[in-house]
Short mmCIF file of C-alpha atoms in Angstrom, two decimals:
data_model
loop_
_atom_site.label_atom_id
_atom_site.label_comp_id
_atom_site.label_asym_id
_atom_site.label_seq_id
_atom_site.Cartn_x
_atom_site.Cartn_y
_atom_site.Cartn_z
CA MET A 1 47.17 30.74 36.86
CA SER A 2 44.29 31.72 34.61
CA THR A 3 41.38 34.06 35.20
CA ALA A 4 38.64 35.84 33.33
CA THR A 5 40.02 39.05 31.88
CA ASP A 6 38.22 40.01 28.68
CA PRO A 7 39.85 39.26 25.30
CA GLY A 8 41.88 42.09 23.89
CA GLU A 9 45.30 43.16 22.74
CA LEU A 10 48.28 43.00 25.06
CA ARG A 11 49.45 46.34 26.38
CA THR A 12 52.55 47.59 24.56
CA ASP A 13 52.81 51.23 25.67
CA GLY A 14 55.19 50.78 28.59
CA PRO A 15 56.93 48.32 30.90
CA ALA A 16 54.69 45.63 32.33
CA VAL A 17 56.43 45.96 35.71
CA VAL A 18 57.63 49.29 37.09
CA VAL A 19 60.56 49.00 39.48
CA GLU A 20 61.02 51.67 42.15
CA GLN A 21 63.22 51.87 45.23
CA ARG A 22 61.45 53.22 48.30
CA GLY A 23 63.81 53.43 51.24
CA SER A 24 65.24 49.96 51.83
CA ALA A 25 62.73 48.15 49.63
CA LEU A 26 62.54 47.58 45.90
CA TRP A 27 58.91 47.77 44.79
CA LEU A 28 57.96 45.67 41.76
CA ARG A 29 54.67 47.15 40.58
CA ILE A 30 52.67 45.34 37.88
CA ASP A 31 51.50 48.10 35.58
CA ARG A 32 48.75 46.75 33.33
CA PRO A 33 45.64 48.29 34.93
CA ASP A 34 43.71 48.09 31.66
CA ARG A 35 44.15 44.29 31.80
CA MET A 36 43.48 44.02 35.56
CA ASN A 37 47.24 43.50 35.87
CA GLY A 38 46.94 40.12 34.18
CA ILE A 39 50.07 37.99 34.11
CA SER A 40 51.78 37.75 30.73
CA PRO A 41 55.29 36.82 29.58
CA GLU A 42 56.16 40.51 29.85
CA VAL A 43 55.03 40.57 33.49
CA LEU A 44 57.07 37.47 34.29
CA ALA A 45 60.14 38.99 32.62
CA GLY A 46 59.59 42.26 34.50
CA LEU A 47 59.30 40.52 37.86
CA GLU A 48 62.47 38.56 37.20
CA ALA A 49 64.35 41.68 36.12
CA GLY A 50 63.23 43.33 39.36
CA LEU A 51 64.55 40.42 41.40
CA ASP A 52 67.86 40.65 39.55
CA ARG A 53 68.08 44.35 40.41
CA ALA A 54 67.22 43.69 44.06
CA GLU A 55 70.07 41.19 44.32
CA ARG A 56 72.67 43.60 42.99
CA THR A 57 71.51 46.90 44.56
CA PRO A 58 73.27 47.86 47.81
CA GLY A 59 70.93 48.83 50.61
CA VAL A 60 67.92 46.86 49.40
CA ARG A 61 66.64 44.75 52.30
CA ALA A 62 63.22 43.67 51.03
CA VAL A 63 61.14 43.27 47.87
CA VAL A 64 57.53 44.48 47.64
CA LEU A 65 55.10 43.04 45.09
CA ALA A 66 52.46 45.63 44.19
CA SER A 67 50.37 46.86 41.28
CA THR A 68 48.77 49.89 39.67
CA GLY A 69 45.04 50.49 39.49
CA ALA A 70 41.97 48.93 41.06
CA ALA A 71 43.11 45.29 41.00
CA PHE A 72 46.22 43.69 42.43
CA CYS A 73 46.22 40.91 39.83
CA ALA A 74 43.26 39.02 38.36
CA GLY A 75 45.40 36.12 37.13
CA ALA A 76 46.82 35.19 33.77
CA ASP A 77 45.85 37.30 30.76
CA LEU A 78 43.34 35.00 29.06
CA ALA A 79 43.72 36.79 25.74
CA HIS A 80 47.33 35.65 25.77
CA VAL A 81 46.41 32.19 27.11
CA ARG A 82 43.91 31.64 24.30
CA ARG A 83 46.56 32.34 21.69
CA LEU A 84 49.02 30.02 23.44
CA VAL A 85 46.52 27.17 23.62
CA ALA A 86 46.29 27.32 19.82
CA GLU A 87 50.04 26.66 19.66
CA SER A 88 51.30 23.17 20.33
CA GLY A 89 52.70 23.18 23.88
CA GLY A 90 52.58 26.97 24.10
CA HIS A 91 50.37 27.22 27.17
CA GLN A 92 52.26 24.56 29.09
CA ALA A 93 55.54 26.34 28.32
CA PHE A 94 54.01 29.55 29.71
CA LEU A 95 52.90 27.73 32.88
CA ARG A 96 56.35 26.22 33.37
CA GLU A 97 57.96 29.66 33.04
CA ALA A 98 55.41 31.16 35.43
CA GLY A 99 56.09 28.37 37.91
CA ARG A 100 59.83 28.97 37.70
CA VAL A 101 59.46 32.70 38.39
CA LEU A 102 57.02 32.09 41.24
CA CYS A 103 59.43 29.61 42.82
CA ARG A 104 62.20 32.17 42.54
CA ILE A 105 60.03 34.72 44.35
CA GLU A 106 59.20 32.18 47.06
CA GLU A 107 62.86 31.23 47.52
CA PHE A 108 64.28 34.76 47.15
CA PRO A 109 66.89 35.44 49.86
CA LEU A 110 65.35 38.78 50.87
CA PRO A 111 61.96 39.08 52.59
CA VAL A 112 59.17 39.47 50.03
CA ILE A 113 56.06 41.47 50.96
CA ALA A 114 52.88 41.67 48.89
CA ALA A 115 50.95 44.97 49.06
CA VAL A 116 47.45 44.06 47.92
CA GLN A 117 44.52 46.24 46.87
CA GLY A 118 41.42 45.21 44.97
CA LEU A 119 41.16 41.75 43.45
CA ALA A 120 43.80 39.04 43.84
CA LEU A 121 42.49 36.06 41.87
CA ALA A 122 43.84 32.86 40.33
CA GLY A 123 47.41 33.71 39.28
CA GLY A 124 47.20 36.79 41.50
CA LEU A 125 46.49 34.54 44.46
CA GLU A 126 49.34 32.26 43.38
CA LEU A 127 51.61 35.31 43.45
CA LEU A 128 50.50 36.12 47.01
CA LEU A 129 51.20 32.55 48.07
CA CYS A 130 54.88 33.06 47.22
CA ALA A 131 55.26 36.15 49.42
CA ASP A 132 56.57 35.97 52.98
CA LEU A 133 54.12 38.61 54.22
CA VAL A 134 50.83 39.84 52.75
CA VAL A 135 49.56 43.30 53.73
CA ALA A 136 46.10 43.91 52.30
CA ALA A 137 43.96 47.00 51.93
CA GLU A 138 40.38 46.88 53.21
CA SER A 139 39.28 46.76 49.56
CA ALA A 140 41.25 43.61 48.83
CA ARG A 141 39.31 40.49 47.86
CA ILE A 142 41.01 37.15 47.42
CA GLY A 143 39.99 33.95 45.67
CA ASP A 144 41.13 31.17 43.38
CA ALA A 145 38.42 31.59 40.70
CA HIS A 146 39.77 28.91 38.31
CA ALA A 147 36.65 26.76 38.78
CA ASN A 148 34.44 29.61 37.58
CA TYR A 149 35.68 29.05 34.03
CA GLY A 150 36.47 25.34 34.05
CA LEU A 151 40.19 25.95 34.53
CA LEU A 152 42.85 24.44 36.78
CA PRO A 153 45.58 26.17 38.78
CA GLY A 154 48.91 26.01 37.02
CA GLY A 155 51.06 28.25 39.19
CA GLY A 156 51.06 26.21 42.38
CA GLY A 157 47.71 27.30 43.82
CA SER A 158 46.41 23.83 44.60
CA ILE A 159 49.67 22.96 46.38
CA ARG A 160 50.50 26.14 48.28
CA LEU A 161 46.97 27.24 49.21
CA PRO A 162 46.24 24.30 51.57
CA ARG A 163 49.52 24.97 53.35
CA ARG A 164 48.55 28.60 53.97
CA VAL A 165 44.83 28.44 54.78
CA GLY A 166 44.32 24.76 55.67
CA PRO A 167 43.01 21.94 53.45
CA ALA A 168 39.29 22.47 54.14
CA ARG A 169 39.28 26.19 53.40
CA ALA A 170 41.49 25.62 50.37
CA ARG A 171 39.04 23.06 49.00
CA TYR A 172 36.18 25.51 49.49
CA LEU A 173 38.00 28.27 47.60
CA LEU A 174 39.13 25.90 44.84
CA PHE A 175 35.77 24.14 44.39
CA THR A 176 33.47 27.18 44.59
CA GLY A 177 35.60 29.87 42.95
CA ASP A 178 34.35 32.16 45.71
CA VAL A 179 36.05 35.52 46.27
CA ARG A 180 36.30 36.66 49.89
CA PRO A 181 37.37 39.86 51.68
CA ALA A 182 41.03 39.78 52.71
CA ARG A 183 40.03 40.31 56.34
CA GLU A 184 38.55 36.80 56.40
CA PHE A 185 42.05 35.36 55.98
CA LEU A 186 43.58 37.07 59.02
CA ASP A 187 43.13 33.86 61.01
CA THR A 188 45.16 31.92 58.45
CA ASP A 189 48.78 32.03 57.30
CA LEU A 190 47.86 33.95 54.14
CA VAL A 191 47.17 37.56 55.21
CA THR A 192 49.46 39.27 57.72
CA ALA A 193 47.55 42.53 58.17
CA VAL A 194 44.59 44.47 56.76
CA VAL A 195 44.78 48.27 56.72
CA PRO A 196 42.70 51.15 55.33
CA ASP A 197 43.29 51.57 51.59
CA ALA A 198 44.92 54.99 52.02
CA GLU A 199 47.44 53.55 54.50
CA LEU A 200 48.59 50.52 52.49
CA VAL A 201 51.91 51.94 51.27
CA ALA A 202 52.72 53.51 54.65
CA ALA A 203 51.97 50.24 56.44
CA VAL A 204 54.33 48.34 54.16
CA ASP A 205 56.97 51.05 54.58
CA ARG A 206 56.82 50.60 58.36
CA ILE A 207 57.41 46.85 58.06
CA VAL A 208 60.32 47.45 55.68
CA GLU A 209 61.87 49.90 58.16
CA LYS A 210 61.79 47.24 60.86
CA ILE A 211 63.31 44.63 58.55
CA ALA A 212 66.02 47.03 57.39
CA ARG A 213 67.38 47.36 60.93
CA LYS A 214 67.93 43.61 61.25
CA SER A 215 70.86 41.43 60.18
CA PRO A 216 70.53 40.64 56.45
CA SER A 217 72.40 37.36 56.80
CA GLY A 218 70.35 36.44 59.87
CA LEU A 219 67.06 37.07 58.07
CA ARG A 220 68.21 35.09 55.06
CA ARG A 221 69.03 32.12 57.27
CA MET A 222 65.71 32.45 59.14
CA LYS A 223 63.79 32.44 55.86
CA GLU A 224 65.60 29.30 54.72
CA LEU A 225 64.97 27.57 58.03
CA VAL A 226 61.25 28.30 58.01
CA ALA A 227 60.85 27.13 54.42
CA ASP A 228 62.97 24.01 54.82
CA GLY A 229 61.56 23.21 58.25
CA LEU A 230 58.03 22.96 56.85
CA GLU A 231 59.16 20.22 54.48
CA VAL A 232 60.99 17.93 56.93
CA PRO A 233 60.23 16.18 60.24
CA GLN A 234 60.66 18.40 63.31
CA SER A 235 63.72 16.45 64.47
CA VAL A 236 65.45 17.14 61.16
CA GLY A 237 64.46 20.81 61.28
CA LEU A 238 65.93 21.18 64.77
CA ARG A 239 69.25 19.79 63.56
CA MET A 240 69.17 22.18 60.62
CA GLU A 241 68.58 25.08 62.99
CA LEU A 242 71.63 24.19 65.06
CA GLN A 243 73.74 23.92 61.91
CA GLN A 244 72.61 27.33 60.70
CA SER A 245 73.16 28.81 64.17
CA ALA A 246 76.74 27.50 64.19
CA ALA A 247 77.37 28.98 60.76
CA HIS A 248 75.86 32.32 61.76
CA GLU A 249 78.15 32.58 64.79
CA ARG A 250 81.03 33.01 62.34
CA SER A 251 79.36 35.93 60.56
CA PRO A 252 80.22 39.63 61.05
CA ASP A 253 76.57 40.32 61.89
CA PHE A 254 76.69 37.98 64.89
CA GLU A 255 79.72 39.78 66.32
CA GLU A 256 78.21 43.20 65.58
CA GLY A 257 74.97 42.27 67.34
CA LEU A 258 76.77 41.20 70.52
CA SER A 259 79.06 44.22 70.44
CA ALA A 260 76.10 46.56 70.07
CA PHE A 261 74.26 44.91 72.95
CA PHE A 262 77.12 45.35 75.39
CA ALA A 263 77.87 48.87 74.13
CA LYS A 264 74.18 49.76 74.58
CA ARG A 265 73.83 51.02 71.02
CA SER A 266 71.89 49.98 67.92
CA PRO A 267 73.65 47.42 65.70
CA ARG A 268 75.14 48.57 62.41
CA PHE A 269 74.87 45.56 60.15
CA GLY A 270 76.52 45.13 56.79
CA ASP A 271 74.66 45.25 53.50
CA ARG A 272 74.39 41.49 52.94
#
């Protein structure tokens, strides 16, 4: 979760996370460019408030994690971490809260897309690992970086990274602290697409438009099946799929999809 932002005062002149609705997506934009968008308690609270808003806002079909400035997120704000370490149990409490918010992002019922520009390091990488899709600008560079300062991941990086890029590549990134262009991860399960910097927002918008035309309840069940299926034997996952399929057959979206097919029109799915 940590990284190497320089010591300094925490930003207090505005919200740490700016929430904006663009079409069918709610964008949660970390807005601490002077701190390389370092993760702080205020950022965690802002992300969670954004998720709360996404759950209660009609018409929102996806969440986008983004940031302001040259870096996506360079990890935890070490100025804040240093103060917490001086408090008994303070840093571990921060890591537990960060882990809870990251798990909520990973398990969020709507698709979560990360729009990445610049550096995504340490806690920034751990944030990417909780997204369903990662769309990166050509400028994006990704790495773990904890080893560069004698630190350990605390936001799930050592657990999730091997599952997304493979154990060998994860070990290399963890052991060396190397930072690599996002394009190098296109052959892994980490980066979905790399686009020119100027086209990052438009590329994410196009994905959101495709998602918005699909059944919300169907996508929610698909997301659950993929996540749960990775944790159980294939035979168990296949049974889970049949159970979810049976449940989905009783949903309004299932009936609407069939009706639209036979009427030769586009489906009109409900909001949730």
